[in-house]
PDB file of C-alpha atoms and ligand atoms in Angstrom:
ATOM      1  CA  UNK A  52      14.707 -50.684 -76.623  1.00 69.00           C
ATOM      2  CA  UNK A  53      16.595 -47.824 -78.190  1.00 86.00           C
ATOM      3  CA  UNK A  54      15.507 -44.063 -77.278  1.00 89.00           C
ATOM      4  CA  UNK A  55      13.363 -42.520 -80.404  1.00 96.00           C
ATOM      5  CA  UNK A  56      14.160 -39.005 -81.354  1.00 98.00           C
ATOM      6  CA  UNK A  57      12.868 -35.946 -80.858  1.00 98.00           C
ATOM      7  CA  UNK A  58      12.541 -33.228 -84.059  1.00 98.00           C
ATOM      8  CA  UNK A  59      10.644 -29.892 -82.760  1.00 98.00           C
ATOM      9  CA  UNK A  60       9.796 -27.316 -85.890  1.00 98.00           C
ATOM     10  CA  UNK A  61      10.214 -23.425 -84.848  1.00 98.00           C
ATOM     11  CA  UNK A  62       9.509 -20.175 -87.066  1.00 92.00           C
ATOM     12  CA  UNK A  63       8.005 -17.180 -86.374  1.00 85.00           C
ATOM     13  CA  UNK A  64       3.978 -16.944 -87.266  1.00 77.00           C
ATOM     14  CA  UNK A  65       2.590 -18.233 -91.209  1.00 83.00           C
ATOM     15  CA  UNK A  66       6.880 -20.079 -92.012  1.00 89.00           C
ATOM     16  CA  UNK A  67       5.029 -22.583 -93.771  1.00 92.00           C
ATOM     17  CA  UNK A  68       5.852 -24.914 -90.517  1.00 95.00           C
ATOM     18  CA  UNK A  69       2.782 -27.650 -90.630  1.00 94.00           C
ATOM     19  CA  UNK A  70       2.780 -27.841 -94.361  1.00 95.00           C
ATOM     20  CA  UNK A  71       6.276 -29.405 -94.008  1.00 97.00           C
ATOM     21  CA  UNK A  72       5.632 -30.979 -90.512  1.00 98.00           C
ATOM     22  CA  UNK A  73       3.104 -32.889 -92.132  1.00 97.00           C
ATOM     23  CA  UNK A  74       5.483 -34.035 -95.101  1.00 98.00           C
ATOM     24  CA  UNK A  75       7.872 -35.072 -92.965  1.00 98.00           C
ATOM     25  CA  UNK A  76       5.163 -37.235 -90.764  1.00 98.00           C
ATOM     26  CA  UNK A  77       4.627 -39.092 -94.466  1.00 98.00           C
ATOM     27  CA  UNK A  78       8.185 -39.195 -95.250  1.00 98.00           C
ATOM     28  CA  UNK A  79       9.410 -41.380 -91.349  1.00 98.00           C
ATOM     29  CA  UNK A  80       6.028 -43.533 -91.585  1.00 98.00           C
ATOM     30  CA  UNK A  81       7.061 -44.341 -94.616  1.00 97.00           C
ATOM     31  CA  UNK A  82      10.164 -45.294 -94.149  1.00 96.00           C
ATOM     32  CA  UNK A  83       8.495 -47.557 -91.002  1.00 96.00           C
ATOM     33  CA  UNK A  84       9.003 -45.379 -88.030  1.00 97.00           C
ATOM     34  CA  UNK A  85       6.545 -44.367 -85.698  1.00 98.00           C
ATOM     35  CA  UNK A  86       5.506 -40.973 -85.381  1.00 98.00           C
ATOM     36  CA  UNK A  87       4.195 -39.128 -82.748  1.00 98.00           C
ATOM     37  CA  UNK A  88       3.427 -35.635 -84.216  1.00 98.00           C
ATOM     38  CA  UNK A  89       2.252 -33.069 -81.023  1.00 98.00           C
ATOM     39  CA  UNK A  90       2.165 -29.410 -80.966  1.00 97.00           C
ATOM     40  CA  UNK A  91       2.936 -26.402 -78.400  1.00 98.00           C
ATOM     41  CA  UNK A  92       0.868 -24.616 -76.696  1.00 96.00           C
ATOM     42  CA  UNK A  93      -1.156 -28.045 -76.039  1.00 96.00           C
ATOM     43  CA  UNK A  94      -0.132 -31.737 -76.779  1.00 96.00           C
ATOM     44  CA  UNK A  95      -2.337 -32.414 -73.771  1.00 98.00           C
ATOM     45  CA  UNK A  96      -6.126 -31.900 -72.434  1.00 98.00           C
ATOM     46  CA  UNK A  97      -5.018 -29.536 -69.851  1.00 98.00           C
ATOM     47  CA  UNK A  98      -1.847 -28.362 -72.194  1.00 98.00           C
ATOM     48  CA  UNK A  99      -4.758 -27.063 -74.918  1.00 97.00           C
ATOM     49  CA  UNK A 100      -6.732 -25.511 -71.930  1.00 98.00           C
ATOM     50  CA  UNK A 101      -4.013 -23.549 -71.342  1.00 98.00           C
ATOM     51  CA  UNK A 102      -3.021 -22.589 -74.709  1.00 97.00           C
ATOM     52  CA  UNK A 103      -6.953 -21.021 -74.776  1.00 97.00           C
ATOM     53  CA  UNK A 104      -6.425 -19.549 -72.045  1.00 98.00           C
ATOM     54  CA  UNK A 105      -2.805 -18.043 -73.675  1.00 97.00           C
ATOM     55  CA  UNK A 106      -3.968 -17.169 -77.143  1.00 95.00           C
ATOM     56  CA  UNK A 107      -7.423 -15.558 -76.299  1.00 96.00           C
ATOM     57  CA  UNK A 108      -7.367 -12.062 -77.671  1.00 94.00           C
ATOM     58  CA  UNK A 109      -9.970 -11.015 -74.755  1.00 96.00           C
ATOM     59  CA  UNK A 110      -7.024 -11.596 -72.312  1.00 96.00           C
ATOM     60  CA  UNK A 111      -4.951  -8.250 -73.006  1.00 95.00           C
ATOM     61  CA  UNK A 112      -4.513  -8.021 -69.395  1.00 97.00           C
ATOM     62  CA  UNK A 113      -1.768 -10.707 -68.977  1.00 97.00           C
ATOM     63  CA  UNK A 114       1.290  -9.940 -67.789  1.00 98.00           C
ATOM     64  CA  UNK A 115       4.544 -11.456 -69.653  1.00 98.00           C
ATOM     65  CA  UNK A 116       5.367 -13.597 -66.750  1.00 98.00           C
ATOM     66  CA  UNK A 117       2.202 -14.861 -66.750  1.00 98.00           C
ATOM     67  CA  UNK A 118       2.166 -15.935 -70.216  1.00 98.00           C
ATOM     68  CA  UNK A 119       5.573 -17.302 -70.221  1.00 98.00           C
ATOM     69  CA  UNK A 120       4.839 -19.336 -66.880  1.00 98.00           C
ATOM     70  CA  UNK A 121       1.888 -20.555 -68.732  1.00 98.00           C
ATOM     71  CA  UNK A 122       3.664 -22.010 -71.461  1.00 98.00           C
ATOM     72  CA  UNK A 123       6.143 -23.725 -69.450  1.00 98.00           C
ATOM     73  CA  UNK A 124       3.390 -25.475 -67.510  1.00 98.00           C
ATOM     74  CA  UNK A 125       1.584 -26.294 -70.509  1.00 98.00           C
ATOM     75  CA  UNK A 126       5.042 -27.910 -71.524  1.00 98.00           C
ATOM     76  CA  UNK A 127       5.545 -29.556 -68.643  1.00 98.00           C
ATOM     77  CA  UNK A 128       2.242 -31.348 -68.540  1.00 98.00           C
ATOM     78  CA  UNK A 129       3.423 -32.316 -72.259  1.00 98.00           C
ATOM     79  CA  UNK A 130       6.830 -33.498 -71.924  1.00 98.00           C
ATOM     80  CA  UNK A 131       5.624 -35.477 -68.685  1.00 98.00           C
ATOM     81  CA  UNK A 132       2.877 -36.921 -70.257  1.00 98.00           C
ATOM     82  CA  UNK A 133       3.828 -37.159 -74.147  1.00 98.00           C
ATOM     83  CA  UNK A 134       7.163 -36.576 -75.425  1.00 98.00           C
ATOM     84  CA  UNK A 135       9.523 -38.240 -73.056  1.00 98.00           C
ATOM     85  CA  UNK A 136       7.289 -41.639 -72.590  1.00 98.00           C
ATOM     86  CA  UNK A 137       6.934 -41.784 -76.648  1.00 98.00           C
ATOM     87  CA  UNK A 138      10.857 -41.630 -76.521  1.00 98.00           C
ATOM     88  CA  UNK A 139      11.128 -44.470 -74.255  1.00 97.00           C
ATOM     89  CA  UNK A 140       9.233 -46.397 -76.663  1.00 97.00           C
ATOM     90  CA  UNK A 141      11.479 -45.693 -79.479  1.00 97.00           C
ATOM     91  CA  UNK A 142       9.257 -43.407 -81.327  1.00 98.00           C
ATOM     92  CA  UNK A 143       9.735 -40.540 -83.370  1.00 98.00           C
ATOM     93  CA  UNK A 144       8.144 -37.125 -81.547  1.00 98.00           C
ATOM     94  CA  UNK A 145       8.215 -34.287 -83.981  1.00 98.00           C
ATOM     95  CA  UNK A 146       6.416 -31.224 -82.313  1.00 98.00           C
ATOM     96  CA  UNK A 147       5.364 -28.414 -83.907  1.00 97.00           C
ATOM     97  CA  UNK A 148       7.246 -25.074 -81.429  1.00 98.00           C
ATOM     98  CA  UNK A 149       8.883 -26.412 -78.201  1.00 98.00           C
ATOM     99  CA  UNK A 150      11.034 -24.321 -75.842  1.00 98.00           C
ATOM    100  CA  UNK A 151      13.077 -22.031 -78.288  1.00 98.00           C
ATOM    101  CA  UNK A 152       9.574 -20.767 -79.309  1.00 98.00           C
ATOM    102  CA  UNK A 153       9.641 -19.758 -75.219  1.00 98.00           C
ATOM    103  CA  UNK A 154      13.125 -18.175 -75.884  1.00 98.00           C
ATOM    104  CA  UNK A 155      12.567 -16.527 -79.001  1.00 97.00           C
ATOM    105  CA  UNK A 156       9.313 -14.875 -78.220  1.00 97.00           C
ATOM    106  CA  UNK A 157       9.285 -14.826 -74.312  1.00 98.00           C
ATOM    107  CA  UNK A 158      13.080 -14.322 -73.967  1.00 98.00           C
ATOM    108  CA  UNK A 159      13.748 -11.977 -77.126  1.00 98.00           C
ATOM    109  CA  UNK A 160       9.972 -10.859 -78.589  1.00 97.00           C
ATOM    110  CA  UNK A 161       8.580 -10.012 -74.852  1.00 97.00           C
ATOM    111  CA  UNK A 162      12.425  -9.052 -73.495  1.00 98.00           C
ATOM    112  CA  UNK A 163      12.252 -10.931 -70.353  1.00 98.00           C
ATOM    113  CA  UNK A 164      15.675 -12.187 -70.914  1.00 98.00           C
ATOM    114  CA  UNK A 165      17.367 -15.335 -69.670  1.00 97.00           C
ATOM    115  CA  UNK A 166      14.971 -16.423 -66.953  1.00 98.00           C
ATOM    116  CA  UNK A 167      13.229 -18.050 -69.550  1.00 98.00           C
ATOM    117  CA  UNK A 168      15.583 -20.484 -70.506  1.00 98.00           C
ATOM    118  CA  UNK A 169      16.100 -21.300 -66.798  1.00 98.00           C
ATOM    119  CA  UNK A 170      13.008 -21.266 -65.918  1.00 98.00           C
ATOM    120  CA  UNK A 171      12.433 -24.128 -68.856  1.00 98.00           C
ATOM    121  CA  UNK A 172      15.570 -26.064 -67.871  1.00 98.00           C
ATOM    122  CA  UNK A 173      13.508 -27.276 -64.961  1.00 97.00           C
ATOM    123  CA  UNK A 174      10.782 -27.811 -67.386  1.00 98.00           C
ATOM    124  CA  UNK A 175      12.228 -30.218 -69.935  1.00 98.00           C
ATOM    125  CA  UNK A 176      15.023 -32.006 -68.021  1.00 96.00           C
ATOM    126  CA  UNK A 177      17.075 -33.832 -70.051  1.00 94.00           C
ATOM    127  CA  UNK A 178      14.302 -33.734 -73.190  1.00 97.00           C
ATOM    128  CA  UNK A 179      16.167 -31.224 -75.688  1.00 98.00           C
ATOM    129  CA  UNK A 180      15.245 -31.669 -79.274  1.00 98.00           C
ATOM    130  CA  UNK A 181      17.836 -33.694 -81.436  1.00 98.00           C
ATOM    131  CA  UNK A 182      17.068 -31.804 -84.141  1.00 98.00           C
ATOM    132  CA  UNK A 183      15.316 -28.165 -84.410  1.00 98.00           C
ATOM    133  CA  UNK A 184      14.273 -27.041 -87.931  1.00 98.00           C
ATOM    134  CA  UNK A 185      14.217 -23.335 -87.983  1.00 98.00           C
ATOM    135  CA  UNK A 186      12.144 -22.604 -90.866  1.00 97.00           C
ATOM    136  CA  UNK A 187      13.892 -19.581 -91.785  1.00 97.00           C
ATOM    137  CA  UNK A 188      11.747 -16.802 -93.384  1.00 95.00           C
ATOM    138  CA  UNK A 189      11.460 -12.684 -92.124  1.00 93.00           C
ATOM    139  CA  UNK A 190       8.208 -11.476 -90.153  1.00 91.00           C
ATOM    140  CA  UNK A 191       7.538  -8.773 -92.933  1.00 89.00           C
ATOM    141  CA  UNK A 192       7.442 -11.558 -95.536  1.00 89.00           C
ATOM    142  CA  UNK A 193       4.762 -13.739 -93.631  1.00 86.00           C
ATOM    143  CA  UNK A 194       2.893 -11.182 -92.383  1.00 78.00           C
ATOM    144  CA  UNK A 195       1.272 -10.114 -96.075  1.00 76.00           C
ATOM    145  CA  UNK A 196       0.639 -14.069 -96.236  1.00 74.00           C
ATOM    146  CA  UNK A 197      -1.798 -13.734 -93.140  1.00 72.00           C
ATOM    147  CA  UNK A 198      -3.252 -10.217 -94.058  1.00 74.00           C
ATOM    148  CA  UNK A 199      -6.749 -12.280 -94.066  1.00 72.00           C
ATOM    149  CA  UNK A 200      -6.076 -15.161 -91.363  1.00 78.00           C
ATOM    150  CA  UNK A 201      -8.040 -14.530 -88.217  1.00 83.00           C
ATOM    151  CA  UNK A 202      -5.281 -13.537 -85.527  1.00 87.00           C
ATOM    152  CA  UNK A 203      -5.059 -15.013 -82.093  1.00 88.00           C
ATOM    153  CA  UNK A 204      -3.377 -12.892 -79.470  1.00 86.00           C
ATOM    154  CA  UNK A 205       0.364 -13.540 -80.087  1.00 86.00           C
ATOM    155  CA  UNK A 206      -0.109 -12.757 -83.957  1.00 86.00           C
ATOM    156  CA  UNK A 207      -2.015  -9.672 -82.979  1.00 84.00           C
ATOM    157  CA  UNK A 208       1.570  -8.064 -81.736  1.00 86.00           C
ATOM    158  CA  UNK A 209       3.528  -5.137 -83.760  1.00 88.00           C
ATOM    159  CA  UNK A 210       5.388  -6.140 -86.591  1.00 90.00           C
ATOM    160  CA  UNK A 211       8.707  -4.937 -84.107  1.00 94.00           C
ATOM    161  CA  UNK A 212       7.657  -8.004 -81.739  1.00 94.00           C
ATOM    162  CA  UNK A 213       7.773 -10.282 -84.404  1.00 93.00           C
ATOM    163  CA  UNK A 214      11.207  -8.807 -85.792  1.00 94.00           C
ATOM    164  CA  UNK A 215      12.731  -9.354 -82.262  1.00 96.00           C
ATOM    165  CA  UNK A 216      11.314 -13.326 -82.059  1.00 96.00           C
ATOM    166  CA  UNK A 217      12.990 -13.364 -85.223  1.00 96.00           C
ATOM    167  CA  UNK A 218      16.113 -11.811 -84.048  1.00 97.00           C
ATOM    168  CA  UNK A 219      16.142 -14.432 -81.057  1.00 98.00           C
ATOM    169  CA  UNK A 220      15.874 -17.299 -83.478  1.00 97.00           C
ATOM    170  CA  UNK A 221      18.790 -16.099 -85.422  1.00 97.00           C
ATOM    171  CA  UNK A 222      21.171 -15.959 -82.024  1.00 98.00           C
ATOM    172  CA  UNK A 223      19.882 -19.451 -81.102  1.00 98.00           C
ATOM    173  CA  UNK A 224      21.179 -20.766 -84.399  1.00 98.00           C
ATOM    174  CA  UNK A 225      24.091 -19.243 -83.334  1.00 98.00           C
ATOM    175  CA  UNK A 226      24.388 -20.485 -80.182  1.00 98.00           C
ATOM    176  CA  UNK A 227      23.466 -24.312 -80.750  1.00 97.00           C
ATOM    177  CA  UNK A 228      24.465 -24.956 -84.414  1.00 97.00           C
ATOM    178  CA  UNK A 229      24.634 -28.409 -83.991  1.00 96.00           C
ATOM    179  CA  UNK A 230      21.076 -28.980 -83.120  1.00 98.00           C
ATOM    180  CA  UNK A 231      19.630 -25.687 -84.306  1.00 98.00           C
ATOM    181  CA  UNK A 232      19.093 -25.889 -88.705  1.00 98.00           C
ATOM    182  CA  UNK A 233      18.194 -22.453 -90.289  1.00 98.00           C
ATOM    183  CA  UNK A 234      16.255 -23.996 -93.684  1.00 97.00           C
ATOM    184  CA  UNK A 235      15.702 -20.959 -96.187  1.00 96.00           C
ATOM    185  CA  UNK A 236      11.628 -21.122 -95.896  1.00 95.00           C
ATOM    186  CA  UNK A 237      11.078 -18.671 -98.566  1.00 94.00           C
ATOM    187  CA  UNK A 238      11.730 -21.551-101.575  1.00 94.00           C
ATOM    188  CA  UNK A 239       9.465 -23.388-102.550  1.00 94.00           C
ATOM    189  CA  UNK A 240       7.371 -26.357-100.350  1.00 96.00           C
ATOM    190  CA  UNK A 241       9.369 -29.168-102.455  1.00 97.00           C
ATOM    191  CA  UNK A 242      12.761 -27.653-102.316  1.00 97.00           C
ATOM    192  CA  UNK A 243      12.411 -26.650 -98.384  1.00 97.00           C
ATOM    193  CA  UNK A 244      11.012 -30.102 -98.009  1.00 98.00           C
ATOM    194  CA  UNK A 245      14.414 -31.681 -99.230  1.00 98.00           C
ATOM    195  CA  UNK A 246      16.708 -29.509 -97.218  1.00 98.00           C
ATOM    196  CA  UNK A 247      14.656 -30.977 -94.586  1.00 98.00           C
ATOM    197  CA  UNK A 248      14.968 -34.384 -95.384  1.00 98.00           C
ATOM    198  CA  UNK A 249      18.268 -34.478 -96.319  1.00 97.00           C
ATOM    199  CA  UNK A 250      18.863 -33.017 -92.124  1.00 97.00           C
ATOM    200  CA  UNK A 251      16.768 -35.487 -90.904  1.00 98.00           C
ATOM    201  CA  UNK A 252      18.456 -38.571 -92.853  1.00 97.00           C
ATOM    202  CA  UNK A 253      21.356 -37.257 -91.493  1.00 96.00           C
ATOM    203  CA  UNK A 254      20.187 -37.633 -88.012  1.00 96.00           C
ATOM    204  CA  UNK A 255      18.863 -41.125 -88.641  1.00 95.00           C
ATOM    205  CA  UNK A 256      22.222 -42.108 -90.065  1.00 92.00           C
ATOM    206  CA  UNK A 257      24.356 -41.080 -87.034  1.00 81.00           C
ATOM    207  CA  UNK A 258      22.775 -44.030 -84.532  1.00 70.00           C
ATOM    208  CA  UNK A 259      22.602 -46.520 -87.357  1.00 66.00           C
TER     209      UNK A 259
HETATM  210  P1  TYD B 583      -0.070 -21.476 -83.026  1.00 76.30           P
HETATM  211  O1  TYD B 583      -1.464 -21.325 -83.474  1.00 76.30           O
HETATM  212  O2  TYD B 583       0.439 -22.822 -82.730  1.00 76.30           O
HETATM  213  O3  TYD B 583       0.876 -20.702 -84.013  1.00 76.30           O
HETATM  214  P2  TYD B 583       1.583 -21.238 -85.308  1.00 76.30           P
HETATM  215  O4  TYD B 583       0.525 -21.932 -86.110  1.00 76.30           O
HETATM  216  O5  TYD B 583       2.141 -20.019 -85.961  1.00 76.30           O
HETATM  217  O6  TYD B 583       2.665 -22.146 -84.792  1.00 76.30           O
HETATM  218  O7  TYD B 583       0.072 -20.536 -81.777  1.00 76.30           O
HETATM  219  C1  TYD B 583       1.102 -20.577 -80.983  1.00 76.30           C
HETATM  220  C2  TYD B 583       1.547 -19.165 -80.690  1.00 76.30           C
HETATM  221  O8  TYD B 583       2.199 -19.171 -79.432  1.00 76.30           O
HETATM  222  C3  TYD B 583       2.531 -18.640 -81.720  1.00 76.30           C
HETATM  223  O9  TYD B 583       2.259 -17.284 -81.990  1.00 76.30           O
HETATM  224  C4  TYD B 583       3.852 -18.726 -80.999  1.00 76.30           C
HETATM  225  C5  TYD B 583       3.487 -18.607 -79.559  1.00 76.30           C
HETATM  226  N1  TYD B 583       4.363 -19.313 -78.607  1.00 76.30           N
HETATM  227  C6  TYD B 583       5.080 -18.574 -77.683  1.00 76.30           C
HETATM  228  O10 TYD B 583       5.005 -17.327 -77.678  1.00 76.30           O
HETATM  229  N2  TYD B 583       5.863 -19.225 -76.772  1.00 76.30           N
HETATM  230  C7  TYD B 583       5.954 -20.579 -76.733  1.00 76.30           C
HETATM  231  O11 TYD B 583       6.678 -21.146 -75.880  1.00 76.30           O
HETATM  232  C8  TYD B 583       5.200 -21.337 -77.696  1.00 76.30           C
HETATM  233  C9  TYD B 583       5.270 -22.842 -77.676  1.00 76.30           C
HETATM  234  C10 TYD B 583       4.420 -20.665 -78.618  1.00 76.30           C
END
């Protein structure tokens, strides 16, 4: 059997990510492929303990490392468990944040630099995305969309964290433009939703 393929979503908080996650879900079952749709922090029963444990406002007190550790196991546990077997079965993943969300907000947003992304080369192995959709839209612009959204503990952070996840999303496109798209997430859901198909046909196209 042939190996499915992996689509992960990234943007920083309120892009407008699961509106178009879930269009997309429509769009490949549709079409007749099977869809595995998963999310980060979580995918898995101990992957969503940790993301309470991660997004809990009460817990101020962790340290960076901490939190980035705790993603990366949380991942683990997911691409052990989840992603890679649902790949071996042909099937489409598409997760909502994988590791560039560790990069831009770990790496860039919390400054601990590159021993993120080595720390999560252990992590995913061979299990890269095919395709990352960047949904590509400025902190100050979401943030007066979730004025009255109740905030967990990542969202809670300055508006100058957010710029610098944003930052780190823009030198990721950089670095990996063949698997990192920026798609202008300030249009409108239908136009952003056919720059996104139009990506993802692409993809489909390339092993047919
Ligand atoms: P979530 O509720 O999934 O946010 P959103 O709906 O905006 O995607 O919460 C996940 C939060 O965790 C989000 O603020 C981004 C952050 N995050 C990291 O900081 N590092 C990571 O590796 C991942 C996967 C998420």
């Amino acid at each position: 059997m042939e190996k499915g393929y992996f689509i992960s979503f990234e943007g920083v908080d309120g892009s407008g990510k699961s509106t178009q996650i879930k269009k997309l879900k429509q769009y490949l079952e549709g079409r007749g492929y099977h869809v595995v749709l998963t999310r980060e922090p979580g995918g898995t029963a101990i992957g969503e303990k940790i993301r309470d444990i991660i997004l809990d406002p009460e817990n101020s007190d962790m340290t960076d490392m901490t939190e980035a550790m705790l993603y990366a196991a949380s991942r683990s546990q997911h691409v052990s468990r989840v992603i890679e077997p649902a790949l071996v079965q042909g099937k489409i993943v598409i997760c909502d944040r994988f590791v560039d969300s560790s990069i831009a907000y770990q790496g860039y947003g919390r400054k601990l630099g590159d021993c993120v992304g080595i720390i999560n080369e252990f992590v995913i192995g061979e299990n890269l995305p095919d395709l990352t959709v960047w949904m590509k839209i400025k902190p100050e612009i979401t943030s007066s969309r979730m004025k009255y959204r109740q905030k967990d503990r990542i969202e809670l952070e300055e508006i100058d964290f957010h710029q610098r996840v944003y930052d780190g999303y823009e030198k990721l496109e950089k670095a990996f433009p063949q698997r990192i798209i920026g798609i202008d997430a300030t249009n409108s859901i239908d136009d952003t939703y056919k720059a996104i198909i139009d990506r993802v046909e692409m993809l489909l196209k390339r092993n047919e």
